[in-house]
Amino acid sequence: MGELAASASADEELVSIGLGSCIGLTLIDRARPVAALAHVMLPDSAAAADGAPGKYADRAVPALIEAAEELGARRLRLEAVIVGGAQMFTLGNGSALDVGARNTAAVRGALAAARIPLRAERTGGSRGRTVRVHVGDARVTVKEAGGTDVPLFGGQVPAARRTTRAGAR
Amino acid sequence: MTTDFTELQLDALRELANIGSGNAATALAQMLGREVELAVPRALALPLADAVDAVGPADASRSAVVLPIFGDLDAIVLLLFSDLDAAALCGLLGVEAGTEWGDSALGEIGNILGTSYINALATLAGVAIEPRPPHVVTDMLGAIVASLLTETAGETDVALVLDSELDVQGVACSMSFLLLPTAGGVAELLERLGMG
């Protein structure tokens, strides 16, 4: 919760459990493979006192890039997957406080600013979700409340796409 | 508002929760015709992420009744039931859990308990507050609590959770009862208690 983890160990799994309006933000270098995952709770860190960068959309992206690079990921190969950003409640206080949608927008914006392509997402709606990043085969699966894990991204390394990266820069 | 509370302030809030949930327990006992036992409440002031963890395991399935309250003090009253507790409570009320009727019954319980709780609060602290209609969802605990706390925290990183346990005697049925005041709401509450 609000945390950030990275791994290059093939038998490891990175998990964010119970994402509601929060976002599980994954950066992956499928060629290594290296993966990094942050549990983003809020769109921006302007009002924040403490230092946990994984908690805020604007700080999570640079922190994830750094964590992945430390484990040997190449920045140009990083791809993003996002899960969460649901609006679980309609509390009758207007739409101004839809943290889920604002988190989603903030994470997309931060990825665009860092020029990291967003390859897959499962966002919005009203259900809680759990995201699992299987480091060894660079796979991301997502589970909705009451459901089972379903594949969202990865498994194979598309060699051609990595070298061309049309439009990504 | 400051991000940390003194022990004295937390004590005052805990006492407030004790009286509020005592009132709610009485209402529940009358409704069910059974005794209801109340555990000593906790008052937790924690960073968001820790507050979510403190409420319980993130992946546990819970039915939640969410009752927004507004007025002099903005807050959310939250009732949490495990699947078994929701089924037991619905059984006591003669409806089936997980159906529209079950959800409606849980919503109504939330309404009555939440209203009793905040009435006690309103009287004690001299604030005018009203509930909005209840909202019932069944989902992962972490998703429910984090989504609500990010709303009440209003982009600060401190969540205040007043947490009580109600236990219906004679059947295996208990529930968590939480008050999640907004950042401004806590300040207002402490101010009214003369502890701001």
Short mmCIF file of C-alpha atoms in Angstrom, two decimals:
data_model
loop_
_atom_site.label_atom_id
_atom_site.label_comp_id
_atom_site.label_asym_id
_atom_site.label_seq_id
_atom_site.Cartn_x
_atom_site.Cartn_y
_atom_site.Cartn_z
CA MET A 1 0.00 0.00 0.00
CA GLY A 2 1.67 3.23 -1.13
CA GLU A 3 4.78 1.18 -1.68
CA LEU A 4 7.19 0.55 -4.47
CA ALA A 5 8.97 -2.67 -5.35
CA ALA A 6 11.24 -3.82 -8.14
CA SER A 7 12.61 -7.22 -9.06
CA ALA A 8 14.78 -9.00 -11.58
CA SER A 9 14.34 -12.45 -10.01
CA ALA A 10 12.59 -14.83 -12.36
CA ASP A 11 10.70 -16.63 -9.59
CA GLU A 12 9.36 -13.47 -7.97
CA GLU A 13 5.93 -11.94 -8.18
CA LEU A 14 5.10 -8.30 -7.45
CA VAL A 15 1.58 -7.79 -6.15
CA SER A 16 -0.76 -4.92 -5.29
CA ILE A 17 -3.80 -6.23 -3.48
CA GLY A 18 -7.15 -4.48 -3.25
CA LEU A 19 -6.81 -1.56 -5.63
CA GLY A 20 -9.91 0.62 -5.58
CA SER A 21 -9.33 4.21 -6.60
CA CYS A 22 -5.60 3.45 -6.22
CA ILE A 23 -3.50 2.44 -9.21
CA GLY A 24 -1.11 -0.46 -9.56
CA LEU A 25 1.50 1.04 -11.90
CA THR A 26 3.89 -1.47 -13.50
CA LEU A 27 6.97 -0.70 -15.55
CA ILE A 28 8.49 -3.68 -17.30
CA ASP A 29 11.59 -4.34 -19.40
CA ARG A 30 10.61 -7.61 -21.05
CA ALA A 31 14.04 -8.23 -22.54
CA ARG A 32 15.78 -8.56 -19.14
CA PRO A 33 13.16 -9.18 -17.64
CA VAL A 34 12.91 -6.54 -14.91
CA ALA A 35 9.68 -5.28 -13.40
CA ALA A 36 8.79 -2.52 -10.96
CA LEU A 37 5.42 -1.89 -9.34
CA ALA A 38 4.06 1.05 -7.35
CA HIS A 39 0.81 1.33 -5.40
CA VAL A 40 -0.29 4.87 -6.29
CA MET A 41 -2.88 6.35 -3.93
CA LEU A 42 -3.13 10.01 -4.86
CA PRO A 43 -2.68 12.07 -8.03
CA ASP A 44 -0.06 14.53 -6.82
CA SER A 45 2.36 15.03 -3.99
CA ALA A 46 1.95 18.82 -3.65
CA ALA A 47 0.21 18.58 -0.26
CA ALA A 48 2.29 15.69 1.02
CA ALA A 49 4.74 15.81 3.84
CA ASP A 50 6.26 12.35 3.76
CA GLY A 51 8.69 10.82 1.37
CA ALA A 52 7.12 7.62 0.01
CA PRO A 53 7.28 8.36 -3.71
CA GLY A 54 5.24 5.30 -4.73
CA LYS A 55 2.16 6.87 -3.24
CA TYR A 56 1.80 9.74 -5.68
CA ALA A 57 1.31 9.55 -9.44
CA ASP A 58 3.73 12.38 -10.21
CA ARG A 59 6.58 10.93 -8.16
CA ALA A 60 5.96 7.23 -8.77
CA VAL A 61 7.00 7.23 -12.43
CA PRO A 62 10.52 8.65 -11.97
CA ALA A 63 11.00 6.49 -8.86
CA LEU A 64 9.98 3.35 -10.75
CA ILE A 65 12.28 4.16 -13.65
CA GLU A 66 15.17 4.55 -11.23
CA ALA A 67 14.34 1.33 -9.38
CA ALA A 68 14.09 -0.63 -12.65
CA GLU A 69 17.32 0.84 -14.03
CA GLU A 70 19.17 -0.12 -10.88
CA LEU A 71 18.28 -3.72 -11.64
CA GLY A 72 19.58 -3.45 -15.18
CA ALA A 73 16.48 -2.36 -17.10
CA ARG A 74 17.00 -0.08 -20.08
CA ARG A 75 14.85 3.00 -20.00
CA LEU A 76 14.11 2.84 -23.73
CA ARG A 77 12.68 -0.66 -23.35
CA LEU A 78 10.34 0.16 -20.46
CA GLU A 79 6.66 -0.41 -21.02
CA ALA A 80 3.82 0.47 -18.66
CA VAL A 81 0.71 -1.36 -17.51
CA ILE A 82 -1.85 0.25 -15.20
CA VAL A 83 -4.64 -1.31 -13.16
CA GLY A 84 -7.15 0.30 -10.78
CA GLY A 85 -8.62 3.80 -10.70
CA ALA A 86 -12.13 2.56 -10.00
CA GLN A 87 -14.90 4.70 -8.62
CA MET A 88 -16.33 2.35 -6.03
CA PHE A 89 -18.78 4.74 -4.48
CA THR A 90 -21.05 7.47 -5.69
CA LEU A 91 -21.32 9.45 -2.51
CA GLY A 92 -23.65 12.14 -3.73
CA ASN A 93 -21.08 14.87 -3.22
CA GLY A 94 -20.60 15.59 -6.89
CA SER A 95 -18.00 14.19 -9.27
CA ALA A 96 -15.26 16.58 -8.18
CA LEU A 97 -13.84 14.02 -5.78
CA ASP A 98 -13.49 11.04 -8.11
CA VAL A 99 -9.98 10.16 -6.99
CA GLY A 100 -9.91 7.05 -9.21
CA ALA A 101 -10.35 9.00 -12.44
CA ARG A 102 -7.91 11.66 -11.29
CA ASN A 103 -5.34 9.04 -10.37
CA THR A 104 -5.71 7.43 -13.80
CA ALA A 105 -5.32 10.76 -15.59
CA ALA A 106 -2.33 11.73 -13.45
CA VAL A 107 -0.54 8.41 -14.04
CA ARG A 108 -1.16 8.59 -17.81
CA GLY A 109 0.17 12.15 -17.79
CA ALA A 110 3.28 11.20 -15.85
CA LEU A 111 3.97 8.27 -18.22
CA ALA A 112 3.56 10.53 -21.25
CA ALA A 113 5.92 13.08 -19.71
CA ALA A 114 8.51 10.33 -19.19
CA ARG A 115 7.82 8.96 -22.70
CA ILE A 116 7.02 5.50 -21.51
CA PRO A 117 4.41 3.74 -23.65
CA LEU A 118 1.27 2.52 -21.89
CA ARG A 119 0.77 -0.99 -23.29
CA ALA A 120 -2.21 -2.26 -21.36
CA GLU A 121 -4.65 -1.05 -18.74
CA ARG A 122 -7.65 -2.15 -16.76
CA THR A 123 -9.00 1.04 -15.20
CA GLY A 124 -12.26 2.70 -14.24
CA GLY A 125 -15.45 0.84 -13.40
CA SER A 126 -16.55 0.22 -9.84
CA ARG A 127 -14.81 -3.00 -8.73
CA GLY A 128 -11.68 -3.49 -6.66
CA ARG A 129 -8.77 -5.24 -8.38
CA THR A 130 -5.56 -7.07 -7.57
CA VAL A 131 -2.61 -6.90 -9.97
CA ARG A 132 0.17 -9.50 -10.15
CA VAL A 133 3.41 -9.04 -12.05
CA HIS A 134 5.12 -12.35 -12.80
CA VAL A 135 8.71 -11.22 -13.20
CA GLY A 136 10.18 -14.32 -14.86
CA ASP A 137 7.97 -14.34 -17.92
CA ALA A 138 7.17 -10.61 -17.77
CA ARG A 139 3.45 -11.22 -17.46
CA VAL A 140 0.81 -9.07 -15.79
CA THR A 141 -2.45 -10.56 -14.58
CA VAL A 142 -5.42 -8.85 -12.97
CA LYS A 143 -8.17 -10.13 -10.72
CA GLU A 144 -11.41 -8.32 -9.96
CA ALA A 145 -13.24 -8.75 -6.65
CA GLY A 146 -14.90 -12.17 -6.65
CA GLY A 147 -13.14 -13.20 -9.89
CA THR A 148 -10.00 -15.05 -10.96
CA ASP A 149 -6.63 -13.92 -12.33
CA VAL A 150 -6.84 -13.10 -16.03
CA PRO A 151 -3.93 -12.20 -18.32
CA LEU A 152 -3.60 -8.50 -19.12
CA PHE A 153 -0.17 -8.15 -20.65
CA GLY A 154 3.04 -9.82 -21.72
CA GLY A 155 4.42 -13.30 -21.93
CA GLN A 156 6.31 -12.87 -25.18
CA VAL A 157 9.04 -10.46 -26.19
CA PRO A 158 8.17 -8.79 -29.50
CA ALA A 159 11.72 -8.31 -30.76
CA ALA A 160 10.77 -6.24 -33.79
CA ARG A 161 8.73 -3.73 -31.91
CA ARG A 162 11.47 -3.00 -29.45
CA THR A 163 13.87 -1.81 -32.07
CA THR A 164 11.49 0.32 -34.12
CA ARG A 165 9.40 1.99 -31.41
CA ALA A 166 7.54 4.01 -34.00
CA GLY A 167 6.12 7.21 -32.65
CA ALA A 168 7.40 6.67 -29.16
CA ARG A 169 9.88 9.48 -29.24
CA MET B 1 -4.57 21.40 10.44
CA THR B 2 -1.59 19.62 11.85
CA THR B 3 -0.78 16.09 10.82
CA ASP B 4 -0.36 14.66 14.28
CA PHE B 5 -2.66 14.56 17.24
CA THR B 6 -1.81 14.65 20.93
CA GLU B 7 -2.62 11.64 23.13
CA LEU B 8 -5.21 13.81 24.83
CA GLN B 9 -6.93 14.59 21.54
CA LEU B 10 -6.95 10.93 20.51
CA ASP B 11 -8.39 10.06 23.92
CA ALA B 12 -11.18 12.57 23.42
CA LEU B 13 -11.91 11.19 19.95
CA ARG B 14 -11.86 7.62 21.29
CA GLU B 15 -14.34 8.60 23.99
CA LEU B 16 -16.53 10.21 21.35
CA ALA B 17 -16.39 6.99 19.34
CA ASN B 18 -17.23 5.02 22.47
CA ILE B 19 -20.36 7.04 23.13
CA GLY B 20 -21.39 7.11 19.45
CA SER B 21 -20.98 3.38 18.99
CA GLY B 22 -22.67 2.75 22.34
CA ASN B 23 -25.68 4.55 20.98
CA ALA B 24 -25.48 2.54 17.77
CA ALA B 25 -25.20 -0.72 19.73
CA THR B 26 -28.36 0.15 21.65
CA ALA B 27 -30.22 0.83 18.41
CA LEU B 28 -29.04 -2.48 16.95
CA ALA B 29 -30.03 -4.36 20.12
CA GLN B 30 -33.53 -2.89 19.96
CA MET B 31 -33.89 -3.70 16.29
CA LEU B 32 -32.77 -7.32 16.67
CA GLY B 33 -34.17 -7.98 20.15
CA ARG B 34 -30.76 -9.30 21.18
CA GLU B 35 -27.93 -8.10 23.32
CA VAL B 36 -25.12 -6.35 21.49
CA GLU B 37 -21.65 -6.12 22.96
CA LEU B 38 -19.27 -3.31 22.19
CA ALA B 39 -15.49 -3.54 22.18
CA VAL B 40 -13.41 -0.55 23.30
CA PRO B 41 -12.90 1.63 20.21
CA ARG B 42 -9.57 2.53 18.68
CA ALA B 43 -8.65 6.01 17.51
CA LEU B 44 -5.97 5.76 14.84
CA ALA B 45 -4.22 8.68 13.24
CA LEU B 46 -1.94 7.21 10.62
CA PRO B 47 -0.50 7.79 7.18
CA LEU B 48 -3.06 6.68 4.59
CA ALA B 49 -1.37 3.43 3.63
CA ASP B 50 -0.89 2.32 7.24
CA ALA B 51 -4.47 3.21 8.11
CA VAL B 52 -5.70 0.94 5.32
CA ASP B 53 -3.52 -1.90 6.61
CA ALA B 54 -4.70 -1.30 10.19
CA VAL B 55 -8.34 -1.89 9.26
CA GLY B 56 -7.69 -5.44 8.06
CA PRO B 57 -6.34 -7.71 5.29
CA ALA B 58 -6.54 -5.94 1.92
CA ASP B 59 -7.78 -8.96 -0.03
CA ALA B 60 -10.54 -10.01 2.39
CA SER B 61 -14.05 -9.83 0.97
CA ARG B 62 -16.30 -7.43 2.87
CA SER B 63 -19.77 -6.03 2.54
CA ALA B 64 -19.61 -2.33 3.27
CA VAL B 65 -22.31 0.17 4.09
CA VAL B 66 -21.09 3.67 3.39
CA LEU B 67 -22.98 6.56 4.92
CA PRO B 68 -21.64 10.00 4.04
CA ILE B 69 -22.46 12.66 6.61
CA PHE B 70 -22.23 16.36 6.05
CA GLY B 71 -22.95 19.65 7.76
CA ASP B 72 -20.72 21.31 10.35
CA LEU B 73 -18.63 18.17 10.15
CA ASP B 74 -17.98 16.11 6.98
CA ALA B 75 -17.24 12.46 7.49
CA ILE B 76 -18.01 8.95 6.33
CA VAL B 77 -19.57 6.31 8.53
CA LEU B 78 -18.52 2.86 7.38
CA LEU B 79 -19.92 -0.50 8.50
CA LEU B 80 -17.99 -3.59 7.49
CA PHE B 81 -19.27 -7.16 7.51
CA SER B 82 -17.47 -10.33 6.52
CA ASP B 83 -19.50 -12.54 4.16
CA LEU B 84 -20.44 -14.78 7.10
CA ASP B 85 -21.47 -11.88 9.30
CA ALA B 86 -23.52 -10.34 6.51
CA ALA B 87 -25.28 -13.68 6.00
CA ALA B 88 -25.94 -14.05 9.74
CA LEU B 89 -27.32 -10.54 10.06
CA CYS B 90 -29.51 -10.90 6.96
CA GLY B 91 -30.72 -14.22 8.43
CA LEU B 92 -31.78 -12.44 11.63
CA LEU B 93 -33.75 -10.01 9.50
CA GLY B 94 -35.32 -12.76 7.39
CA VAL B 95 -33.67 -11.87 4.07
CA GLU B 96 -31.03 -13.55 1.96
CA ALA B 97 -27.53 -12.01 1.84
CA GLY B 98 -26.06 -11.10 -1.52
CA THR B 99 -29.46 -10.32 -3.02
CA GLU B 100 -31.04 -6.94 -3.62
CA TRP B 101 -33.11 -7.48 -0.45
CA GLY B 102 -30.03 -8.41 1.51
CA ASP B 103 -28.17 -5.30 0.38
CA SER B 104 -31.19 -3.18 1.12
CA ALA B 105 -31.43 -4.63 4.65
CA LEU B 106 -27.72 -4.00 5.28
CA GLY B 107 -28.14 -0.46 3.96
CA GLU B 108 -31.03 0.11 6.35
CA ILE B 109 -29.03 -1.24 9.29
CA GLY B 110 -26.20 1.07 8.30
CA ASN B 111 -28.63 3.93 8.14
CA ILE B 112 -30.05 3.30 11.61
CA LEU B 113 -26.69 2.61 13.27
CA GLY B 114 -24.95 5.46 11.51
CA THR B 115 -27.70 7.89 12.43
CA SER B 116 -27.61 6.80 16.08
CA TYR B 117 -23.85 7.21 16.10
CA ILE B 118 -23.81 10.68 14.62
CA ASN B 119 -26.76 11.83 16.72
CA ALA B 120 -24.66 11.13 19.80
CA LEU B 121 -21.78 12.98 18.18
CA ALA B 122 -23.94 15.93 17.23
CA THR B 123 -25.29 16.25 20.77
CA LEU B 124 -21.89 15.92 22.43
CA ALA B 125 -19.95 18.20 20.16
CA GLY B 126 -22.79 20.59 19.40
CA VAL B 127 -22.57 20.16 15.65
CA ALA B 128 -25.41 20.02 13.10
CA ILE B 129 -24.87 17.04 10.80
CA GLU B 130 -27.03 14.96 8.47
CA PRO B 131 -26.53 11.63 6.77
CA ARG B 132 -26.88 11.02 3.03
CA PRO B 133 -28.47 7.78 1.80
CA PRO B 134 -26.39 4.63 2.41
CA HIS B 135 -24.40 2.93 -0.33
CA VAL B 136 -23.80 -0.85 -0.14
CA VAL B 137 -20.96 -2.64 -1.92
CA THR B 138 -19.23 -5.99 -1.57
CA ASP B 139 -15.58 -5.85 -2.57
CA MET B 140 -12.00 -6.23 -1.36
CA LEU B 141 -11.42 -4.57 2.02
CA GLY B 142 -8.29 -2.73 0.89
CA ALA B 143 -10.06 -1.30 -2.14
CA ILE B 144 -13.02 -0.13 -0.06
CA VAL B 145 -11.03 1.50 2.73
CA ALA B 146 -8.31 3.05 0.56
CA SER B 147 -10.91 4.54 -1.80
CA LEU B 148 -12.78 6.14 1.09
CA LEU B 149 -9.71 7.34 2.97
CA THR B 150 -8.24 9.04 -0.08
CA GLU B 151 -11.53 10.97 -0.30
CA THR B 152 -11.65 11.96 3.37
CA ALA B 153 -7.94 12.72 3.61
CA GLY B 154 -8.46 15.34 0.90
CA GLU B 155 -4.95 14.83 -0.49
CA THR B 156 -3.26 15.07 2.87
CA ASP B 157 -1.49 11.94 3.97
CA VAL B 158 -3.11 11.51 7.36
CA ALA B 159 -6.18 9.43 7.96
CA LEU B 160 -8.10 9.42 11.20
CA VAL B 161 -10.01 6.22 11.84
CA LEU B 162 -12.33 5.71 14.81
CA ASP B 163 -12.92 1.99 14.87
CA SER B 164 -15.39 -0.02 17.03
CA GLU B 165 -16.52 -3.66 17.02
CA LEU B 166 -20.14 -4.61 17.64
CA ASP B 167 -20.91 -8.20 18.49
CA VAL B 168 -24.46 -9.56 18.43
CA GLN B 169 -24.82 -12.01 21.30
CA GLY B 170 -26.18 -15.51 20.78
CA VAL B 171 -25.29 -15.69 17.08
CA ALA B 172 -21.96 -15.53 15.28
CA CYS B 173 -22.39 -12.02 13.99
CA SER B 174 -20.10 -9.05 14.48
CA MET B 175 -19.33 -5.94 12.51
CA SER B 176 -16.78 -3.16 12.39
CA PHE B 177 -18.04 0.32 12.73
CA LEU B 178 -15.78 3.12 11.52
CA LEU B 179 -15.97 6.88 11.48
CA LEU B 180 -13.70 8.48 8.90
CA PRO B 181 -13.78 12.26 9.36
CA THR B 182 -12.36 14.54 6.68
CA ALA B 183 -9.23 16.47 7.55
CA GLY B 184 -11.32 19.61 8.12
CA GLY B 185 -13.91 17.58 10.02
CA VAL B 186 -11.42 16.42 12.65
CA ALA B 187 -10.23 19.95 13.26
CA GLU B 188 -13.83 21.10 13.65
CA LEU B 189 -14.64 18.25 16.01
CA LEU B 190 -11.64 18.94 18.26
CA GLU B 191 -12.42 22.65 18.20
CA ARG B 192 -15.96 21.99 19.43
CA LEU B 193 -14.66 19.76 22.18
CA GLY B 194 -12.39 22.56 23.27
CA MET B 195 -9.29 20.59 22.28
CA GLY B 196 -8.40 22.22 18.95
#
